[in-house]
Amino acid sequence: MSEAAIGGRLAIEGGAPVRTSLLSYGGQWITDDDVAAVAEALRSPWLTGGVRIDEFERALAEYVGAAHAVAVNSGTAALHVAAFGAGVGPGDEVITTPMTFVASANSVLFHGGLPVFVDIDPVTLNLDPLAAEAAITRRTRAILVVHYAGHPCDLDALRELTRRYSIPLIEDAAHALGARFHGTPVGRDSDFAVFSFHPVKLITTGEGGAVVCREEEAATQMRTFRSHGIPSTGREREAQGRWQYDMEALGYNYRLTDFQCALGLRQLTRAEAFVARRRELAAWYRRGLADCEGLELPVERPESESAWHLYPVRLRLERLRVDRDRIFAALRAEGIGVSVHYKPVHLHSYYRERFGFREGQFPVAEAAFHRLLTLPLFPRMSDRDVDDVIAAVRKVIEHYRR
Ligand SMILES: *Cc1c(COP(=O)(O)O)cnc(C)c1O
């Protein structure tokens, strides 16, 4: 990064970029020990259905302080499984947020249910509990929230609401492993909380996910759903010297392999270090960008500790001469792998065409969407990388200021 690159012409207009190699917005951190643990699992007799799944589930439950964990082969599968555990079925309504990845709402459709979107809080961009309450009908089967960017939702208000209506709260906590609310880890005391272990998430198993829950019966049902609706496992049957199995319900094959669990077990031991580094990077961004007039930075409410899965800034478009997509392109040209989280779910073609959703229905989410830009944030980022992002953002925003 040269002084000329920082102060000079934008790369998108032919100037020198802040970086010559693209810094991605997120990514895993794999060590030699991780690789060795996976190799060991690959040499063991059970590549799938072995003991490591139990070990990983126990370790994950312990990490979040949950009673039970059910591991599956993606966060999306975990959402499908959690909605099953919550009893979502055909014709059921599930109140949820449009400001998320499509998989959250899709999990309701997988069961023949109907996602009922409500608007979001303009500060945290999490589902607004008052809007949720206003949308409750006799057909409401659950509320499905997303801890956006790793910042916990208002769990006090949401739990009070779901208890009052005797419906479960499903938390899509794909961003929020390691986050805390009133000092308590997200996932502890949850009816259902879902995690993802995709490489951009806090810990990774390649693909992978899990549901944590309080009730043993729900955990048992979800384990059966994960494996064809057959309650016994192959390993149990082998140990008992029997072949007989019975399919009790319609299930899927959502099993996580033993070598993925080996990686997950290793990664979990570093989860706290990953969160700490993410929190450090977020604080660094705040210091480096607080006085940047074209930007609104994400905040952390006093009762919350965000896991800082994302660092989504909002552009103050009234102070800029260009739109978000131009800023996006300009930062990409500077070598900064910015991203957008999210195009609201109801604006995707499938949702528009199948359900007739249109622009204007959820104004807070839609207004945020047009201003959102996610800056790179992942534990392996070097101090130099952070400085590059800050320099590039300042350069681009300053250039396009009104
Ligand atoms: C990543 C993510 C998912 C899906 O998880 P996968 O493991 O990729 O299937 C669901 N919801 C949210 C909010 C996510 O960020």
Coordinates of C-alpha atoms and ligand atoms in Angstrom, one line a residue:
M1 CA 0.0 0.0 0.0
S2 CA 1.7 3.2 -1.2
E3 CA 0.8 6.8 -0.2
A4 CA 0.0 7.4 -3.9
A5 CA -2.5 4.6 -3.8
I6 CA -4.2 6.0 -0.8
G7 CA -4.4 9.6 -1.7
G8 CA -4.5 9.2 -5.5
R9 CA -6.9 8.4 -8.2
L10 CA -9.4 5.5 -7.7
A11 CA -8.3 2.2 -9.1
I12 CA -11.7 2.0 -10.9
E13 CA -10.8 5.2 -12.7
G14 CA -7.3 3.9 -13.7
G15 CA -5.3 4.8 -10.6
A16 CA -3.2 2.4 -8.4
P17 CA -5.2 0.1 -6.2
V18 CA -4.7 0.0 -2.4
R19 CA -4.0 -3.8 -2.8
T20 CA -3.0 -5.8 -5.8
S21 CA -4.4 -9.1 -4.5
L22 CA -8.1 -9.3 -3.6
L23 CA -8.8 -9.6 0.2
S24 CA -11.9 -11.8 0.5
Y25 CA -14.7 -10.9 2.9
G26 CA -14.4 -14.0 5.0
G27 CA -12.8 -17.4 5.3
Q28 CA -11.6 -20.3 7.4
W29 CA -8.5 -20.7 9.5
I30 CA -7.1 -24.3 9.2
T31 CA -4.0 -25.3 11.1
D32 CA -1.7 -28.3 10.7
D33 CA -3.3 -29.9 13.8
D34 CA -6.7 -29.6 12.1
V35 CA -5.3 -31.4 9.0
A36 CA -3.8 -34.1 11.2
A37 CA -7.1 -34.7 13.1
V38 CA -8.9 -35.1 9.8
A39 CA -6.3 -37.4 8.4
E40 CA -6.6 -39.6 11.6
A41 CA -10.3 -39.7 11.2
L42 CA -9.9 -40.8 7.6
R43 CA -7.8 -43.7 8.7
S44 CA -10.3 -44.9 11.3
P45 CA -12.9 -47.6 10.5
W46 CA -15.9 -45.3 10.6
L47 CA -15.9 -42.4 8.0
T48 CA -19.4 -41.7 9.0
G49 CA -21.7 -42.8 11.8
G50 CA -18.7 -43.3 14.2
V51 CA -18.0 -41.9 17.7
R52 CA -16.8 -38.5 16.6
I53 CA -20.4 -37.3 15.9
D54 CA -21.3 -37.9 19.6
E55 CA -18.0 -36.2 20.7
F56 CA -18.6 -33.2 18.5
E57 CA -22.3 -32.9 19.6
R58 CA -21.2 -33.0 23.3
A59 CA -18.4 -30.5 22.8
L60 CA -20.7 -28.1 20.9
A61 CA -23.5 -28.4 23.5
E62 CA -20.9 -27.7 26.2
Y63 CA -19.5 -24.7 24.4
V64 CA -22.9 -22.9 24.2
G65 CA -24.2 -24.4 27.5
A66 CA -27.1 -26.2 25.8
A67 CA -28.6 -29.4 26.9
H68 CA -28.5 -31.1 23.5
A69 CA -26.9 -30.7 20.1
V70 CA -27.7 -32.5 16.9
A71 CA -25.1 -32.1 14.2
V72 CA -26.0 -32.3 10.5
N73 CA -24.3 -31.7 7.1
S74 CA -25.2 -28.0 6.6
G75 CA -26.7 -25.1 8.3
T76 CA -29.6 -25.3 5.8
A77 CA -30.2 -28.9 6.9
A78 CA -30.1 -27.8 10.5
L79 CA -32.8 -25.2 9.8
H80 CA -34.9 -27.9 8.1
V81 CA -34.4 -30.2 11.1
A82 CA -35.1 -27.4 13.6
A83 CA -38.4 -26.5 11.9
F84 CA -39.3 -30.2 12.1
G85 CA -38.4 -30.2 15.8
A86 CA -40.6 -27.2 16.3
G87 CA -43.5 -29.0 14.7
V88 CA -43.8 -26.8 11.5
G89 CA -46.0 -28.6 9.0
P90 CA -48.2 -28.0 6.0
G91 CA -50.2 -24.7 6.1
D92 CA -48.4 -23.5 9.2
E93 CA -47.3 -19.9 9.4
V94 CA -43.8 -19.0 10.7
I95 CA -43.1 -15.3 11.3
T96 CA -39.6 -14.4 10.2
T97 CA -37.3 -11.7 8.9
P98 CA -36.6 -10.7 5.3
M99 CA -33.1 -9.5 6.2
T100 CA -31.3 -12.9 5.9
F101 CA -30.0 -15.6 3.6
V102 CA -32.7 -17.4 1.7
A103 CA -32.2 -20.6 3.6
S104 CA -33.9 -19.3 6.8
A105 CA -37.2 -18.8 5.1
N106 CA -36.8 -21.7 2.8
S107 CA -36.7 -24.1 5.8
V108 CA -40.4 -23.2 6.4
L109 CA -41.3 -24.0 2.7
F110 CA -39.5 -27.4 3.0
H111 CA -42.3 -28.4 5.4
G112 CA -45.1 -26.9 3.3
G113 CA -45.4 -24.0 5.7
L114 CA -45.6 -20.3 4.9
P115 CA -43.0 -17.8 5.9
V116 CA -44.7 -14.6 7.1
F117 CA -42.2 -11.7 6.8
V118 CA -42.2 -8.8 9.2
D119 CA -40.0 -5.7 9.1
I120 CA -36.8 -5.2 11.1
D121 CA -35.4 -2.9 13.7
P122 CA -33.6 0.0 12.0
V123 CA -30.6 -0.1 14.3
T124 CA -29.7 -3.8 14.6
L125 CA -31.5 -5.0 11.5
N126 CA -32.9 -7.8 13.6
L127 CA -36.6 -8.8 13.4
D128 CA -38.7 -6.3 15.3
P129 CA -40.5 -8.1 18.2
L130 CA -43.5 -5.7 18.0
A131 CA -43.9 -6.3 14.3
A132 CA -43.8 -10.0 15.0
E133 CA -46.5 -9.8 17.6
A134 CA -48.7 -7.9 15.3
A135 CA -48.4 -10.7 12.7
I136 CA -49.5 -13.5 15.0
T137 CA -52.6 -15.4 13.9
R138 CA -54.2 -18.7 14.9
R139 CA -52.0 -20.5 12.3
T140 CA -48.7 -19.1 13.6
R141 CA -46.6 -22.2 14.5
A142 CA -43.3 -20.6 15.4
I143 CA -41.2 -17.4 15.2
L144 CA -37.9 -17.8 13.3
V145 CA -35.3 -15.0 14.0
V146 CA -31.8 -14.4 12.7
H147 CA -29.1 -12.9 14.8
Y148 CA -28.0 -10.6 12.0
A149 CA -24.3 -10.2 11.6
G150 CA -23.8 -11.9 15.0
H151 CA -25.7 -9.3 17.0
P152 CA -28.2 -11.1 19.2
C153 CA -31.9 -10.3 18.8
D154 CA -33.9 -9.0 21.7
L155 CA -34.3 -12.4 23.3
D156 CA -36.0 -11.0 26.4
A157 CA -38.9 -9.7 24.3
L158 CA -39.0 -12.6 21.9
R159 CA -39.0 -15.3 24.7
E160 CA -41.8 -13.4 26.5
L161 CA -43.8 -13.2 23.3
T162 CA -43.4 -16.9 22.3
R163 CA -44.1 -18.1 25.9
R164 CA -47.3 -15.9 25.9
Y165 CA -48.5 -17.6 22.7
S166 CA -47.1 -21.0 23.6
I167 CA -45.1 -21.3 20.4
P168 CA -41.4 -22.2 19.9
L169 CA -38.7 -19.7 19.1
I170 CA -36.3 -20.9 16.4
E171 CA -33.1 -18.9 16.3
D172 CA -31.1 -19.0 13.1
A173 CA -27.8 -18.4 14.9
A174 CA -25.6 -19.1 11.8
H175 CA -23.9 -15.8 12.5
A176 CA -24.0 -15.9 16.3
L177 CA -21.9 -18.8 17.6
G178 CA -19.9 -17.2 20.3
A179 CA -22.3 -14.2 20.7
R180 CA -23.8 -13.3 24.1
F181 CA -27.0 -11.8 25.4
H182 CA -26.9 -10.5 29.0
G183 CA -23.6 -12.5 29.3
T184 CA -25.3 -15.7 28.3
P185 CA -24.1 -17.5 25.1
V186 CA -26.6 -17.6 22.3
G187 CA -28.0 -21.1 22.1
R188 CA -28.2 -21.6 25.8
D189 CA -31.8 -21.8 27.0
S190 CA -33.0 -21.8 23.4
D191 CA -36.0 -23.7 22.2
F192 CA -34.0 -24.3 19.0
A193 CA -30.8 -22.5 17.8
V194 CA -29.2 -23.3 14.5
F195 CA -25.5 -23.0 13.6
S196 CA -23.7 -23.3 10.4
F197 CA -20.1 -24.5 9.9
H198 CA -19.6 -23.2 6.3
P199 CA -16.0 -21.9 5.9
V200 CA -17.1 -18.2 6.4
K201 CA -18.7 -18.9 9.7
L202 CA -17.0 -18.9 13.1
I203 CA -15.9 -22.5 13.0
T204 CA -15.9 -24.8 10.0
T205 CA -16.4 -28.4 9.0
G206 CA -16.4 -27.6 5.3
E207 CA -20.1 -27.9 5.0
G208 CA -21.9 -28.6 8.3
G209 CA -24.4 -27.3 10.8
A210 CA -26.2 -28.2 14.1
V211 CA -29.3 -27.5 16.1
V212 CA -29.0 -27.1 19.9
C213 CA -32.1 -27.4 22.0
R214 CA -33.4 -27.8 25.6
E215 CA -35.7 -30.8 25.4
E216 CA -34.4 -34.3 25.1
E217 CA -37.5 -35.5 23.2
A218 CA -37.0 -32.9 20.5
A219 CA -33.3 -33.8 20.1
T220 CA -34.3 -37.5 19.7
Q221 CA -36.9 -36.6 17.0
M222 CA -34.4 -34.4 15.2
R223 CA -31.7 -37.2 15.2
T224 CA -34.3 -39.6 13.7
F225 CA -35.2 -37.0 11.0
R226 CA -31.5 -36.5 10.2
S227 CA -31.2 -40.2 9.3
H228 CA -34.1 -41.4 7.2
G229 CA -36.6 -41.4 10.1
I230 CA -34.9 -44.5 11.4
P231 CA -34.2 -44.2 15.2
S232 CA -31.3 -46.7 15.5
T233 CA -27.9 -46.2 13.9
G234 CA -25.9 -48.7 11.9
R235 CA -23.2 -48.7 14.6
E236 CA -25.8 -49.5 17.3
R237 CA -27.2 -52.3 15.3
E238 CA -23.7 -53.7 14.6
A239 CA -22.9 -53.6 18.3
Q240 CA -26.1 -55.4 19.1
G241 CA -25.5 -58.0 16.4
R242 CA -28.9 -57.3 14.7
W243 CA -29.9 -56.0 11.3
Q244 CA -33.5 -55.0 12.0
Y245 CA -34.5 -51.4 11.6
D246 CA -37.8 -49.6 11.3
M247 CA -38.6 -46.3 9.6
E248 CA -41.0 -44.4 11.8
A249 CA -41.2 -41.1 10.0
L250 CA -40.1 -39.5 6.8
G251 CA -36.5 -38.5 7.2
Y252 CA -33.5 -37.5 5.2
N253 CA -29.8 -38.2 5.1
Y254 CA -28.3 -35.2 6.8
R255 CA -25.5 -36.9 8.6
L256 CA -22.2 -35.2 9.1
T257 CA -19.1 -37.4 8.4
D258 CA -16.7 -38.4 11.1
F259 CA -13.8 -36.6 9.4
Q260 CA -15.8 -33.4 9.4
C261 CA -16.6 -33.9 13.1
A262 CA -12.9 -34.3 13.7
L263 CA -12.3 -30.9 12.1
G264 CA -15.2 -29.4 14.0
L265 CA -13.8 -30.7 17.3
R266 CA -10.5 -29.0 16.6
Q267 CA -12.0 -25.8 15.5
L268 CA -14.2 -25.6 18.6
T269 CA -11.2 -25.4 20.8
R270 CA -10.3 -22.1 19.0
A271 CA -13.8 -20.7 18.9
E272 CA -13.2 -18.3 21.8
A273 CA -10.0 -17.0 20.2
F274 CA -11.8 -16.5 16.9
V275 CA -14.6 -14.5 18.5
A276 CA -12.0 -12.4 20.4
R277 CA -10.1 -11.6 17.2
R278 CA -13.4 -10.7 15.4
R279 CA -14.3 -8.3 18.3
E280 CA -10.8 -6.8 18.1
L281 CA -11.2 -6.2 14.3
A282 CA -14.6 -4.7 14.7
A283 CA -13.3 -2.3 17.3
W284 CA -10.4 -1.4 15.0
Y285 CA -12.8 -0.6 12.1
R286 CA -14.8 1.6 14.5
R287 CA -11.7 3.6 15.4
G288 CA -10.6 3.8 11.8
L289 CA -13.9 4.8 10.3
A290 CA -15.9 6.6 13.0
D291 CA -15.2 10.0 11.5
C292 CA -16.0 8.9 7.9
E293 CA -19.0 11.0 7.1
G294 CA -20.4 8.9 4.3
L295 CA -20.8 5.9 6.6
E296 CA -23.0 4.6 9.3
L297 CA -21.2 1.9 11.3
P298 CA -22.8 -1.2 13.0
V299 CA -23.4 -0.8 16.7
E300 CA -23.5 -3.2 19.7
R301 CA -26.4 -2.8 22.2
P302 CA -25.2 -2.6 25.8
E303 CA -26.8 -6.0 26.8
S304 CA -25.2 -7.7 23.8
E305 CA -21.8 -9.0 22.7
S306 CA -21.9 -9.6 19.0
A307 CA -19.9 -12.5 17.5
W308 CA -19.1 -10.0 14.6
H309 CA -19.7 -12.6 11.9
L310 CA -20.1 -9.6 9.5
Y311 CA -19.1 -6.0 9.6
P312 CA -22.0 -4.4 7.6
V313 CA -21.7 -0.7 7.1
R314 CA -24.5 1.4 5.8
L315 CA -23.7 4.2 3.2
R316 CA -25.2 7.6 3.8
L317 CA -26.4 7.9 0.3
E318 CA -27.6 11.5 0.8
R319 CA -23.9 12.5 1.3
L320 CA -22.6 10.5 -1.7
R321 CA -22.8 11.2 -5.4
V322 CA -23.1 7.5 -6.4
D323 CA -25.1 4.4 -5.3
R324 CA -24.0 1.4 -3.3
D325 CA -23.2 -0.7 -6.4
R326 CA -20.7 1.9 -7.6
I327 CA -19.0 2.0 -4.2
F328 CA -19.0 -1.8 -4.2
A329 CA -17.3 -1.9 -7.7
A330 CA -14.8 0.9 -6.6
L331 CA -13.7 -1.1 -3.5
R332 CA -13.4 -4.3 -5.5
A333 CA -11.1 -2.5 -7.9
E334 CA -9.0 -1.4 -4.9
G335 CA -8.6 -5.0 -3.9
I336 CA -11.1 -5.1 -1.1
G337 CA -13.6 -8.1 -1.3
V338 CA -16.7 -6.3 -0.1
S339 CA -20.0 -8.1 -0.2
V340 CA -23.7 -7.4 0.4
H341 CA -25.8 -9.0 3.2
Y342 CA -28.6 -9.2 2.2
K343 CA -31.0 -8.7 -0.6
P344 CA -34.2 -9.2 1.4
V345 CA -35.7 -12.6 0.8
H346 CA -39.1 -11.4 -0.4
L347 CA -37.4 -9.6 -3.3
H348 CA -35.9 -12.8 -4.8
S349 CA -37.7 -14.0 -8.0
Y350 CA -39.0 -17.2 -6.5
Y351 CA -40.7 -15.4 -3.6
R352 CA -42.0 -12.6 -5.9
E353 CA -43.4 -15.1 -8.4
R354 CA -44.8 -17.7 -6.1
F355 CA -46.2 -15.5 -3.3
G356 CA -46.6 -12.1 -5.1
F357 CA -44.2 -10.2 -2.9
R358 CA -43.1 -6.8 -4.2
E359 CA -40.9 -3.8 -3.3
G360 CA -42.4 -1.5 -0.7
Q361 CA -43.7 -4.2 1.7
F362 CA -40.9 -4.0 4.2
P363 CA -39.5 -0.5 4.0
V364 CA -36.9 -0.7 6.8
A365 CA -35.3 -3.9 5.3
E366 CA -35.5 -2.5 1.8
A367 CA -34.0 0.9 2.6
A368 CA -31.2 -0.9 4.5
F369 CA -30.5 -3.2 1.6
H370 CA -29.8 -0.4 -0.8
R371 CA -27.2 1.1 1.6
L372 CA -25.5 -2.1 2.9
L373 CA -22.0 -3.1 2.2
T374 CA -20.1 -5.8 4.2
L375 CA -16.4 -5.2 4.8
P376 CA -14.0 -8.1 5.1
L377 CA -13.8 -9.6 8.6
F378 CA -12.3 -12.9 9.6
P379 CA -9.9 -14.0 12.3
R380 CA -6.9 -14.7 10.0
M381 CA -6.9 -11.1 8.6
S382 CA -3.6 -9.4 9.4
D383 CA -3.4 -6.0 11.0
R384 CA -2.1 -4.8 7.6
D385 CA -5.2 -6.1 5.9
V386 CA -7.4 -4.1 8.3
D387 CA -5.4 -1.0 7.6
D388 CA -5.8 -1.6 3.8
V389 CA -9.6 -1.9 4.2
I390 CA -9.8 1.3 6.2
A391 CA -7.5 3.2 3.7
A392 CA -9.5 2.0 0.7
V393 CA -12.9 2.8 2.2
R394 CA -11.7 6.3 3.2
K395 CA -10.3 6.8 -0.3
V396 CA -13.4 5.7 -2.1
I397 CA -15.9 7.4 0.2
E398 CA -13.9 10.7 0.2
H399 CA -13.8 10.6 -3.6
Y400 CA -17.5 10.2 -4.0
R401 CA -18.6 12.6 -1.2
R402 CA -21.0 15.4 -2.2
Ligands
LIG1 C1 -24.8 -19.5 6.3 C2 -26.2 -19.3 6.6 C3 -27.2 -20.3 6.5 C4 -27.0 -21.6 5.8 O1 -25.9 -22.3 6.3 P1 -25.2 -23.4 5.3 O2 -24.3 -24.1 6.2 O3 -24.5 -22.6 4.3 O4 -26.3 -24.3 4.7 C5 -28.5 -20.0 7.0 N1 -28.8 -18.8 7.5 C6 -27.9 -17.8 7.6 C7 -28.3 -16.6 8.3 C8 -26.6 -18.0 7.2 O5 -25.7 -17.0 7.3

